[in-house]
Coordinates of C-alpha atoms in Angstrom, one line a residue:
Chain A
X214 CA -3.7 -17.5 -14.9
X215 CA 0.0 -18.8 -15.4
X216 CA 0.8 -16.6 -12.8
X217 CA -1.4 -17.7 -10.3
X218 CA -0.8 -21.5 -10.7
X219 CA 3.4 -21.0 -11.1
X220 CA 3.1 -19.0 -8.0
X221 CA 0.5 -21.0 -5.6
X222 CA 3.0 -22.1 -3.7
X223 CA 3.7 -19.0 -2.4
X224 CA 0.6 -18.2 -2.1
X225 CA -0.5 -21.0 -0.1
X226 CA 3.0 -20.2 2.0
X227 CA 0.8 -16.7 2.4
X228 CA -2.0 -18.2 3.6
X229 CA -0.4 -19.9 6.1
X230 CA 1.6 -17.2 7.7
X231 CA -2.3 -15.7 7.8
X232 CA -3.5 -18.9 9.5
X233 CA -1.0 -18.7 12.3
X234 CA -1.6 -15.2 13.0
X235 CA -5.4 -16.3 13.2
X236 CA -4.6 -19.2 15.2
X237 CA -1.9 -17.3 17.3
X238 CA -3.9 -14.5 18.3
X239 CA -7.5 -16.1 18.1
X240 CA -6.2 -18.3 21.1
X241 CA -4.8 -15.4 23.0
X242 CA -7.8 -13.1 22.3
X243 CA -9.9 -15.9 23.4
X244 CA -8.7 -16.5 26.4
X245 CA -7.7 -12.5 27.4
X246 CA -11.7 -11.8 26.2
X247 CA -12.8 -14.6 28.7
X248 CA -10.8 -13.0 31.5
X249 CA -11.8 -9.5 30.8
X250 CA -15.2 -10.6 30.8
X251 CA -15.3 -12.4 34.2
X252 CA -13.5 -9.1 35.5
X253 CA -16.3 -7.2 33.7
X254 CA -19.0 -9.1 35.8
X255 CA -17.1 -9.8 39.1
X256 CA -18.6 -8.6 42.7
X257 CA -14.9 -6.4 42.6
X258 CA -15.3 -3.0 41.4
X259 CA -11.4 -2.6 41.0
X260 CA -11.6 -5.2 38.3
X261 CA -14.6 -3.9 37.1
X262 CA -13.2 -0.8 36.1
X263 CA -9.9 -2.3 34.9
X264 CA -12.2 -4.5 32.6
X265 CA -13.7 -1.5 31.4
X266 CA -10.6 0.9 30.6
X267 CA -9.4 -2.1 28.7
X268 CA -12.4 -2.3 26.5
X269 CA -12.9 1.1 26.3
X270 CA -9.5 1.2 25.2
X271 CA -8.6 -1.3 22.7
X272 CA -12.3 -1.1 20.9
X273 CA -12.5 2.0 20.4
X274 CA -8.5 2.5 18.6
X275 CA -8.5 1.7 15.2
X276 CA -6.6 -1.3 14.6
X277 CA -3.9 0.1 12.2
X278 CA -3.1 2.7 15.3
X279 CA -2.7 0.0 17.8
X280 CA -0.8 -1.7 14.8
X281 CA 2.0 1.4 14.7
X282 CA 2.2 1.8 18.0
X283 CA 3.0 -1.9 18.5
X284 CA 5.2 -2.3 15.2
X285 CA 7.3 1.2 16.0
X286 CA 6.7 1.5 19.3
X287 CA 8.1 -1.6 20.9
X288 CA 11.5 -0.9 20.3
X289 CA 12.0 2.2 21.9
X290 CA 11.2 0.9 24.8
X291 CA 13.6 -2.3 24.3
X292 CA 11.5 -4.9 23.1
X293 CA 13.0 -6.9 20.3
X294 CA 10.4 -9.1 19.2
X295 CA 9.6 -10.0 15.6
X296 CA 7.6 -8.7 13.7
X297 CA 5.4 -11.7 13.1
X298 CA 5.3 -11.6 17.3
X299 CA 4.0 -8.2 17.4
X300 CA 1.3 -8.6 15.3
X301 CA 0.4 -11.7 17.0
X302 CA -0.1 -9.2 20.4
X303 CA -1.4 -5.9 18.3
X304 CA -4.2 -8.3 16.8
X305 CA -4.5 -10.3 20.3
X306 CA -4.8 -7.1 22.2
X307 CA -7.7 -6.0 20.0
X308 CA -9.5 -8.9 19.3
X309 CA -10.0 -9.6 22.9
X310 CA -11.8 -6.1 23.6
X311 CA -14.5 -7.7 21.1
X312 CA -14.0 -11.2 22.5
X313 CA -14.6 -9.8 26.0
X314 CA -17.9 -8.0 25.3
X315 CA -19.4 -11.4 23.0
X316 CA -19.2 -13.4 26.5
X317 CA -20.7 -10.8 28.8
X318 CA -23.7 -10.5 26.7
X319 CA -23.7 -14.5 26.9
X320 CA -23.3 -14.4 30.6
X321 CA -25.9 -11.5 30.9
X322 CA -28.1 -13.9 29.1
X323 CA -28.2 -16.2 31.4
X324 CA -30.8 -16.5 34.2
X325 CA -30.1 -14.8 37.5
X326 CA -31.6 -17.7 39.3
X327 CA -28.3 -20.0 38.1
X328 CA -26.1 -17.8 39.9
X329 CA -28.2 -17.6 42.7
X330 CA -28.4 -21.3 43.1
X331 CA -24.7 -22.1 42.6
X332 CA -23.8 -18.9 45.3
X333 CA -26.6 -20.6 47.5
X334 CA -25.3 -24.2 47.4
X335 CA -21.7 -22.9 48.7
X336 CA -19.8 -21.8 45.0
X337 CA -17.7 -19.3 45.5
X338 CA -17.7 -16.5 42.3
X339 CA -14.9 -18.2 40.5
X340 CA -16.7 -21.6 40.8
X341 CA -20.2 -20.5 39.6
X342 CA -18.5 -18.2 37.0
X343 CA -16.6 -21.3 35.6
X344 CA -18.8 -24.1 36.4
X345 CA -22.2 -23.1 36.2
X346 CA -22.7 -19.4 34.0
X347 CA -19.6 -19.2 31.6
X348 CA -20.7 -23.1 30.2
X349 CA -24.4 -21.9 29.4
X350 CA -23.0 -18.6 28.7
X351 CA -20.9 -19.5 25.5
X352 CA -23.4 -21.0 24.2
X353 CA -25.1 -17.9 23.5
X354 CA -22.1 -16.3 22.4
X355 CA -21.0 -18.3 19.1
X356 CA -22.5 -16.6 17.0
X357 CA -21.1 -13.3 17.7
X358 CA -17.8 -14.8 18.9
X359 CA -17.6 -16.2 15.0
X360 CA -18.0 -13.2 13.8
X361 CA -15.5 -11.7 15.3
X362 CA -13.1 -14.9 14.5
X363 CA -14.0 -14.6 11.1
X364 CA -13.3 -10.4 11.5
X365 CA -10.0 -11.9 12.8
X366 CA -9.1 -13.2 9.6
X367 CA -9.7 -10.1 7.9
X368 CA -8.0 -7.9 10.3
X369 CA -5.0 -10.5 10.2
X370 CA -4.6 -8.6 6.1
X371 CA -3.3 -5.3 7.6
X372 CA -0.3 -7.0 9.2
X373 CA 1.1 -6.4 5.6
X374 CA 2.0 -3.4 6.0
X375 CA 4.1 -4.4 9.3
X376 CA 6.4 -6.4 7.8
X377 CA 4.7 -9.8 7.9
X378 CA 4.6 -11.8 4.8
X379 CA 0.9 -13.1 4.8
X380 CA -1.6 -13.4 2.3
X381 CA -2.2 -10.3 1.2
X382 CA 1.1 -9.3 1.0
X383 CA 2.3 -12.4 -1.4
X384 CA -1.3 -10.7 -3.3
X385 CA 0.8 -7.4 -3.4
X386 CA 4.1 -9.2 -4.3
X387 CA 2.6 -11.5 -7.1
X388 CA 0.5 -8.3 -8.5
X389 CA 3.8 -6.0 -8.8
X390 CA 5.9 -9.1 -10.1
X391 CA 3.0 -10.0 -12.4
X392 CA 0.9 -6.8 -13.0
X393 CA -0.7 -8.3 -16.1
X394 CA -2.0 -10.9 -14.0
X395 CA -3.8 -8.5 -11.6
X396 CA -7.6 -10.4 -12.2
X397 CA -6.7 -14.3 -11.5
X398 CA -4.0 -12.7 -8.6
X399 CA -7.1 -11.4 -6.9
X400 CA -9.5 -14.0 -7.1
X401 CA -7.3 -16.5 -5.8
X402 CA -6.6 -14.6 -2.9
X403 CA -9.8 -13.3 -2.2
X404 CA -10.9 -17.3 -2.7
X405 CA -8.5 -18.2 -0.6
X406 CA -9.7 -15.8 2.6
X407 CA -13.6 -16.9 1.4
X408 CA -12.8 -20.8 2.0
X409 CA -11.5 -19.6 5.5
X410 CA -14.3 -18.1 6.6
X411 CA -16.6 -20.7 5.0
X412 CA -14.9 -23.4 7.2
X413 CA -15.0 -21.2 10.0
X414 CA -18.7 -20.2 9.7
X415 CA -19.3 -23.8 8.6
X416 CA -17.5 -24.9 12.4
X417 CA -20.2 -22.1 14.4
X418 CA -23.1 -23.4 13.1
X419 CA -22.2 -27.0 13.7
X420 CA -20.9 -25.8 17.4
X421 CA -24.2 -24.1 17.4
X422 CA -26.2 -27.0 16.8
X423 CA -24.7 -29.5 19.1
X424 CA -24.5 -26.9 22.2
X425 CA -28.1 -25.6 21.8
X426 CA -30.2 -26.0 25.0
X427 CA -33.8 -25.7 25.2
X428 CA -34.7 -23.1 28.2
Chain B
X995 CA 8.9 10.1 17.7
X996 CA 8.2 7.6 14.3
X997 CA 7.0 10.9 12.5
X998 CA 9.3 13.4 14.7
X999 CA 12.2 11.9 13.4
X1000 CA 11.1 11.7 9.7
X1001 CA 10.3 15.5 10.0
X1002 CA 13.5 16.2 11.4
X1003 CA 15.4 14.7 8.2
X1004 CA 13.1 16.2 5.9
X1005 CA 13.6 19.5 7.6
X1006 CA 17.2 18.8 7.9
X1007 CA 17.7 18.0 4.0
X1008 CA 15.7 21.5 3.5
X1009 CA 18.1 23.5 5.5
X1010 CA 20.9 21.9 3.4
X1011 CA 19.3 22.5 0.6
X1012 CA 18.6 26.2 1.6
X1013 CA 22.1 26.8 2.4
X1014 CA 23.3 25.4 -0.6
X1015 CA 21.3 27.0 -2.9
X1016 CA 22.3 30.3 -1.3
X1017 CA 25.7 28.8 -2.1
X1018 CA 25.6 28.5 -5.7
X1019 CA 22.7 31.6 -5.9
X1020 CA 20.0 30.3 -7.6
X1021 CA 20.1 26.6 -7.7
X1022 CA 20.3 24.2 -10.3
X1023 CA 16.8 23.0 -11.2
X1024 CA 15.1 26.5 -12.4
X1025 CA 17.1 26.8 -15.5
X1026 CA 15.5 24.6 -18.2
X1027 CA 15.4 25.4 -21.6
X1028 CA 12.2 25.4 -23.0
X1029 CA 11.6 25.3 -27.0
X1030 CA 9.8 27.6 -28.4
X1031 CA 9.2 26.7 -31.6
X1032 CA 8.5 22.8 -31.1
X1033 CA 6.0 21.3 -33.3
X1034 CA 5.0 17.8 -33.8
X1035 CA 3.4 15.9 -36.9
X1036 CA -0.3 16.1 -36.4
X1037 CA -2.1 13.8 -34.4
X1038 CA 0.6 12.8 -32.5
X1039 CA 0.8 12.9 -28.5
X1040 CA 3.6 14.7 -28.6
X1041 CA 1.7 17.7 -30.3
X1042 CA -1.4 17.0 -28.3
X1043 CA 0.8 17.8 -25.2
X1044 CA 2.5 20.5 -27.4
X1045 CA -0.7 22.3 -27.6
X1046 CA -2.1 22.2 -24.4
X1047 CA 1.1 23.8 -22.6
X1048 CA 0.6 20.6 -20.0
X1049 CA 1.5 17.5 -19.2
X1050 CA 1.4 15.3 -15.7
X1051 CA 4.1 13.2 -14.7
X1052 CA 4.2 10.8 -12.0
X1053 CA 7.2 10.7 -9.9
X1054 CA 8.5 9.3 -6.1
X1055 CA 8.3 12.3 -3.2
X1056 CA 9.7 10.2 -1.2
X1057 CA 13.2 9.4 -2.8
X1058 CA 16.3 11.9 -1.8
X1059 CA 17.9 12.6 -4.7
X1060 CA 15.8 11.4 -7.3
X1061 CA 12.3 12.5 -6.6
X1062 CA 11.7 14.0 -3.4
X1063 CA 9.5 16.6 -2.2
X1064 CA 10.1 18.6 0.8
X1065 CA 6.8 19.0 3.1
X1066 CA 5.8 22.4 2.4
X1067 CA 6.9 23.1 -1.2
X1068 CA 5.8 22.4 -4.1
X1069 CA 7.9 20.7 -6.4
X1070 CA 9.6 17.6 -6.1
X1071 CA 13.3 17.6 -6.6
X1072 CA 15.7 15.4 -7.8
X1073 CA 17.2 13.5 -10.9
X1074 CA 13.7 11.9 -12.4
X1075 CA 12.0 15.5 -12.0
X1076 CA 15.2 17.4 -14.0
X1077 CA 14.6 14.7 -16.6
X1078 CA 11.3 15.5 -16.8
X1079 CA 11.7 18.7 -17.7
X1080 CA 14.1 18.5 -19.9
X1081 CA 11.2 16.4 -21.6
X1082 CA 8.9 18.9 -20.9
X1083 CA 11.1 21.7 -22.0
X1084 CA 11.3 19.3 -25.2
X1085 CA 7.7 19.4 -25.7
X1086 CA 7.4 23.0 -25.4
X1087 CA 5.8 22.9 -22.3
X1088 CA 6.9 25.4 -19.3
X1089 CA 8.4 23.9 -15.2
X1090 CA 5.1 26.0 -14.2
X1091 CA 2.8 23.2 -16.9
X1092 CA 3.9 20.5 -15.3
X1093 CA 1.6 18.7 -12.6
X1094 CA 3.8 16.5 -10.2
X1095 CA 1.7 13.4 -9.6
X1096 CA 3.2 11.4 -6.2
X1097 CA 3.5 7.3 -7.8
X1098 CA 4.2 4.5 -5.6
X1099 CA 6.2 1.3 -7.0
X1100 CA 2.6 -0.4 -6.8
X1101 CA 0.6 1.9 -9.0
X1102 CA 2.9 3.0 -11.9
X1103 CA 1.2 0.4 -14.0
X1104 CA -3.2 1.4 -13.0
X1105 CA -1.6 5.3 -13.1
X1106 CA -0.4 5.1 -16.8
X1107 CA -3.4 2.9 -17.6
X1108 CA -6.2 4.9 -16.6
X1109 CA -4.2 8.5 -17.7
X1110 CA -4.6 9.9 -14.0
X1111 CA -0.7 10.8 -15.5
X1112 CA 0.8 10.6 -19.2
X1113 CA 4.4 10.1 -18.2
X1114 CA 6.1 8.3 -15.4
X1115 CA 9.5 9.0 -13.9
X1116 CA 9.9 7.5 -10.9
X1117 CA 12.9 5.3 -10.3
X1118 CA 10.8 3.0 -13.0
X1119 CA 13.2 -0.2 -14.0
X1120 CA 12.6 -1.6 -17.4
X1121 CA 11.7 -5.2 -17.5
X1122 CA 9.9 -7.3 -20.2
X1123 CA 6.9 -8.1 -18.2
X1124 CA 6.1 -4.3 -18.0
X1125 CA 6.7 -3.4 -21.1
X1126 CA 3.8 -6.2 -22.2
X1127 CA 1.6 -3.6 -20.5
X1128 CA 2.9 -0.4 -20.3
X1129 CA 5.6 1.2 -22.7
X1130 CA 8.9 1.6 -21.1
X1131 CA 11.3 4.6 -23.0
X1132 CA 15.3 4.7 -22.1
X1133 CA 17.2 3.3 -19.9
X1134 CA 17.7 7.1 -19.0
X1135 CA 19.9 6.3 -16.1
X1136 CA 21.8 2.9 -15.1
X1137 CA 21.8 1.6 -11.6
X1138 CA 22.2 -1.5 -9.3
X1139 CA 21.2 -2.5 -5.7
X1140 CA 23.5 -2.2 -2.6
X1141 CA 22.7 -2.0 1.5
X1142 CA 21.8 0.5 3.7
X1143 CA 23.2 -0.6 7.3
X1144 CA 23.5 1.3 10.3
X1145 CA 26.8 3.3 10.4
X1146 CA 28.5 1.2 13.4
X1147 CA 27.6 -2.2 12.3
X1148 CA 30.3 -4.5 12.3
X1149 CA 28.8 -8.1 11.0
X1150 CA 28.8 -6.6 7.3
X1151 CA 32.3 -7.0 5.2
X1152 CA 30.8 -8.2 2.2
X1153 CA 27.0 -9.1 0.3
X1154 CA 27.3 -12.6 1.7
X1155 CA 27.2 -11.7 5.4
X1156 CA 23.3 -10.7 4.8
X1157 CA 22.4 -14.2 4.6
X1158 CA 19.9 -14.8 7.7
X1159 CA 19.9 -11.1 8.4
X1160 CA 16.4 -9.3 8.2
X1161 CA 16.6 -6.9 5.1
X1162 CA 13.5 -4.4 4.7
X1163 CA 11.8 -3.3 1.4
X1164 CA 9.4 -1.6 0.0
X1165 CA 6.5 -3.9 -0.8
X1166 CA 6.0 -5.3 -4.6
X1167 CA 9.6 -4.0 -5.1
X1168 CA 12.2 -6.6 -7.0
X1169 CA 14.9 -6.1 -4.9
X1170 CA 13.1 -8.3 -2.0
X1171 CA 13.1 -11.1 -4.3
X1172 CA 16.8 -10.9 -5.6
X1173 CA 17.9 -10.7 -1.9
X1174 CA 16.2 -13.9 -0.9
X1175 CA 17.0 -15.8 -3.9
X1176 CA 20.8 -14.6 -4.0
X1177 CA 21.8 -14.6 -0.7
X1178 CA 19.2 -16.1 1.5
X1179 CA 18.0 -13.2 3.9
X1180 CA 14.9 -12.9 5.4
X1181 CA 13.0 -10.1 3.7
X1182 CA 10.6 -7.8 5.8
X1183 CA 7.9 -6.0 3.4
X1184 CA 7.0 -2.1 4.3
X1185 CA 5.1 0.6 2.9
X1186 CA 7.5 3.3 1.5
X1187 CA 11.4 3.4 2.0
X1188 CA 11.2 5.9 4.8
X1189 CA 9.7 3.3 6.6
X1190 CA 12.1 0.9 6.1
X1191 CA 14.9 3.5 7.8
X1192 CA 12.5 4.0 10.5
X1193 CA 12.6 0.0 11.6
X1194 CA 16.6 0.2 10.5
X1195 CA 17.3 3.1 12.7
X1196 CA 15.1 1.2 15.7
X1197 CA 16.7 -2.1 15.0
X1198 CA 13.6 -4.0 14.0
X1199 CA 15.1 -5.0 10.7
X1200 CA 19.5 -5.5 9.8
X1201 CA 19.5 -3.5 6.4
X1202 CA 17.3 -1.8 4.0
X1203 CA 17.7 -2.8 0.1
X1204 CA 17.4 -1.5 -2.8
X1205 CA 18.5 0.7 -5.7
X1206 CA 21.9 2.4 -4.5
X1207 CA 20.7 5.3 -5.8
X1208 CA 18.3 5.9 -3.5
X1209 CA 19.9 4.5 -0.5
X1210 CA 22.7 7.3 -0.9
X1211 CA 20.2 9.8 -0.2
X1212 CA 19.4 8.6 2.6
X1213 CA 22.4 7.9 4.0
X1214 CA 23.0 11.3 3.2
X1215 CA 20.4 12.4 5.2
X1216 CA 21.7 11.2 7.8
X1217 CA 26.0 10.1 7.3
X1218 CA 26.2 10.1 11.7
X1219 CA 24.0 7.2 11.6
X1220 CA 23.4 5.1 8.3
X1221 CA 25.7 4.1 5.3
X1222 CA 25.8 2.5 2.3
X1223 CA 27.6 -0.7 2.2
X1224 CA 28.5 -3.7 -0.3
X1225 CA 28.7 -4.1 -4.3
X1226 CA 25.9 -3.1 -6.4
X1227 CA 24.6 -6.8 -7.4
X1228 CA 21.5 -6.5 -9.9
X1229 CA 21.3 -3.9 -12.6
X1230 CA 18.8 -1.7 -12.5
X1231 CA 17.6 0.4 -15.8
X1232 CA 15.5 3.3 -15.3
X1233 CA 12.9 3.5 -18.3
X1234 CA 10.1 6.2 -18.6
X1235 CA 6.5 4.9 -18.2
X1236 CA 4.2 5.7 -21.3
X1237 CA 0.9 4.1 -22.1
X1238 CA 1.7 1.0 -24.1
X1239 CA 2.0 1.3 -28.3
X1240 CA 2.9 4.7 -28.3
X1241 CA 6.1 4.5 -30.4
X1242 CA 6.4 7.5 -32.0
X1243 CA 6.2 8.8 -28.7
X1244 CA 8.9 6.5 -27.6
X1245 CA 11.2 7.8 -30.0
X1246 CA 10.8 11.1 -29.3
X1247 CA 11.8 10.0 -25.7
X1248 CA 14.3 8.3 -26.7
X1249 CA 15.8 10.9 -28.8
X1250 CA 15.5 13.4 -26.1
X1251 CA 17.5 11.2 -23.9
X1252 CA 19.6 10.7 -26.0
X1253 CA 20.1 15.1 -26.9
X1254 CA 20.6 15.5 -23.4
X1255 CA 23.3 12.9 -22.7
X1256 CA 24.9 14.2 -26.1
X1257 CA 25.4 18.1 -25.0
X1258 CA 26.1 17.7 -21.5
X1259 CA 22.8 18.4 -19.9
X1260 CA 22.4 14.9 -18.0
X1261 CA 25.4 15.1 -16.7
X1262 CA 24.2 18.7 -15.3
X1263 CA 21.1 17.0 -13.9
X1264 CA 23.2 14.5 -12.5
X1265 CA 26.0 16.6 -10.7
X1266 CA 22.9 19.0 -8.9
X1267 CA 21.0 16.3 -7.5
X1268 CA 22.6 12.7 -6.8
X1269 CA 26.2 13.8 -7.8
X1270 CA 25.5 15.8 -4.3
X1271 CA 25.6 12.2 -2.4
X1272 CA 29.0 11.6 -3.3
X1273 CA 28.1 9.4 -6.4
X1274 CA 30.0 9.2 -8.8
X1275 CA 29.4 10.2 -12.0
X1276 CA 27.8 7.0 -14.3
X1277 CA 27.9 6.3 -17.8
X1278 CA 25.0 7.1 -19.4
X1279 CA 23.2 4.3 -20.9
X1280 CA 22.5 3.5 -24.4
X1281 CA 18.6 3.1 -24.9
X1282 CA 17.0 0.0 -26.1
X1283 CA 15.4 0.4 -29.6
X1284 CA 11.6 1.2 -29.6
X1285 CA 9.3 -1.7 -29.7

């Protein structure tokens, strides 16, 4: 227990290296996963099929190969970024397959007939896309867009291994430098990643409840 | 091209290897003595091992020169595993009884704990927190950490120009810590030392840390590229990992240690495995009394 409470400051420093890579490359996903999805649904088949590699792509690698070819890969071809960078764009990159495919099955959800109005009162794609579907469309989508948030998190623990100094690797730290405190080590952490997700899930519902729309 | 290189080292440390063990013909781990006629009081762990002709011992494949295993062989070499058998041979118990389990700094500890293997040598440095959990036998072998840098680099003259500089580590090990507290630099966590030359070689990261020791080998591996630099600035005791209150056990250790340091044979260990990285020779260390 001594353990835990002499070291909780760096712990907490952990936690908040694993907040910015959630915040970092939640944002980034977010928006890429928008993008990819209006590409996914756009009249263009060019895009359509670049939408598609991309999620093809990035959802179907597991994570901790995109993670070493990011990490070891990058600089041979002459990108010096750090390491805390790269996993920002490794967890970005993936997250935003996932992201992508939450909002097309919220924009799939929504009536034809919206598009069809918005198209017949003079919208271009882009306009009813942004004004009209993607609105009503995201609504559907938060509850599978928290879960992958709140996978986010999670997947955010495997940047240990790259060199980033996050929760899980102050966990790993603490446990060597303290192996008789493995128990209250673990708790803490896992604690700290369960209040995370607690706020997080605790944020969808309310968003939930405030957006819903009767149809 | 990450795992191309690593195989090219490894395969480039077994060809020197090879060559020198035409050299010498035969090699200098195969020789062991082993006792014939050990016994042990009854009821002791020593006989139990005595007895059943076996023991396993966990030890680093990854480490040149201490405990490294080649891919495609079978047996690690290095100066943990000739201590270890000189154990072994101690105990009665033949090279071919021996089962080399692979530790990694992280699970030393759950390893000896649980009995998945009944000693650990494996670059293992004594300090009191361990040993309230684990026993810890020796110092068998005295050591302190130092810098792996690439071979052209120019910014280091001495330990203070790390400050600021990103220095790579194995996860969970010390050394991270004592580089960050003493002289400021940013420390980048990895998996397994190898690693750690991988981003060094690449650039990611300024310097590697850790045990000289082990650092040597690698820069062995590869002298064109990567050398050791700075003064050795932590001291670093190598115990042997046994499950915790075992002191008769600890003795024995202790005394064999001691034998081998007494009639030459650790120095032998030491010349045919990191005397070969241009180390020099160490005095051996006096072991701390059993707890």
């Amino acid at each position: 227990m001594d353990a835990l409470i002499e070291n909780l400051p760096r712990i907490l420093r952990g936690f908040l290296l694993t907040l910015q890579l959630f915040g970092a490359a939640g944002l980034i996903a977010f928006a890429l996963g928008a993008v990819l999805a209006g590409m996914r649904v756009a009249p263009v088949p060019v895009l359509r099929a670049v939408g598609t590699t991309y999620v093809n792509i990035f959802r179907n690698t597991p994570l901790v190969v995109l993670f070493i070819v990011f990490v070891a890969g990058l600089p041979f071809l002459g990108v010096q970024i750090s390491f805390f960078a790269r996993a920002v764009v490794t967890l970005s990159l993936y997250t935003a397959a996932f992201m992508c495919e939450a909002i097309r099955s919220g924009i799939n959800s929504v009536q034809q007939g919206q598009a069809e109005a918005a198209r017949s009162i003079g919208f271009t794609f882009g306009q009813t896309l942004r004004s009209v579907i993607l609105p009503q469309a995201i609504r559907t989508a938060i509850p599978p867009l928290a879960s992958i948030f709140i996978a986010l998190v999670k997947n955010s623990a495997i940047a240990e291994a790259f060199g980033v100094i996050e929760a899980t690797q102050t966990f790993h730290f603490l446990y060597n430098r303290h192996p008789s405190a493995l128990w209250p080590l673990f708790v803490g952490t896992a604690l700290g990643y369960v209040i995370i997700v607690f706020v997080l899930a605790g944020i969808a519902s309310r968003l939930e409840k405030r957006l819903a729309v009767i149809r | 091209m990450r795992f191309g290189k690593r195989w090219f080292g490894a395969f480039a440390v077994g060809a020197a290897l090879a060559l020198t063990m035409t050299a010498c013909g035969g090699g200098g781990g195969g020789d062991v003595e082993v006792k014939d006629n050990a016994s042990f009081p009854a009821g002791t762990t020593m006989a139990k091992w005595n007895e059943a002709g076996k023991i396993k011992i966990g030890v680093k494949f990854d480490q040149p020169g201490i405990g490294f295993k080649k891919p495609g062989t079978d047996t690690p070499q290095g100066f943990d595993i000739e201590i270890a058998k000189l154990i072994a041979g101690e105990l009665g118990i033949e090279p071919d009884g021996i089962e080399w389990v692979e530790t990694v700094s992280a699970n030393r500890e759950p390893f000896i704990q649980k009995g998945t293997v009944d000693l650990v040598l494996a670059s293992y440095t004594i300090n009191d927190e361990r040993r309230t959990i684990v026993g810890q036998a020796g110092p068998y072998y005295v050591t302190g950490q130092q810098f792996l840098i690439a071979k052209d680099a120019t910014w280091f003259k001495t330990n203070e120009d790390i400050k600021g500089k990103k220095v790579c580590s194995v996860t969970g090990s010390t050394s991270l810590d004592s580089v960050e507290e003493k002289y400021g630099a940013k420390p980048v966590p990895f998996g397994s030392y190898s690693e750690c030359v991988t981003q060094l070689k690449s650039g990611s990261v300024d310097a590697v840390t850790t045990d000289g020791a082990i650092l040597l080998g690698y820069a062995a591996e590869d002298p064109d590229e990567l050398k050791v630099a700075g003064e050795e600035f932590t001291e670093e005791p190598y115990g042997i990992g046994y499950k915790h209150g075992d002191t008769k056990l600890c003795e024995f250790l202790n005394k064999t240690v001691k034998a081998s340091i007494d009639d030459g044979k650790w120095a032998t260990a030491f010349k045919d495995t990191l005397g070969k990285a241009d180390v020099p020779e160490p005095t051996p260390p006096t072991a701390d009394p059993c707890q």
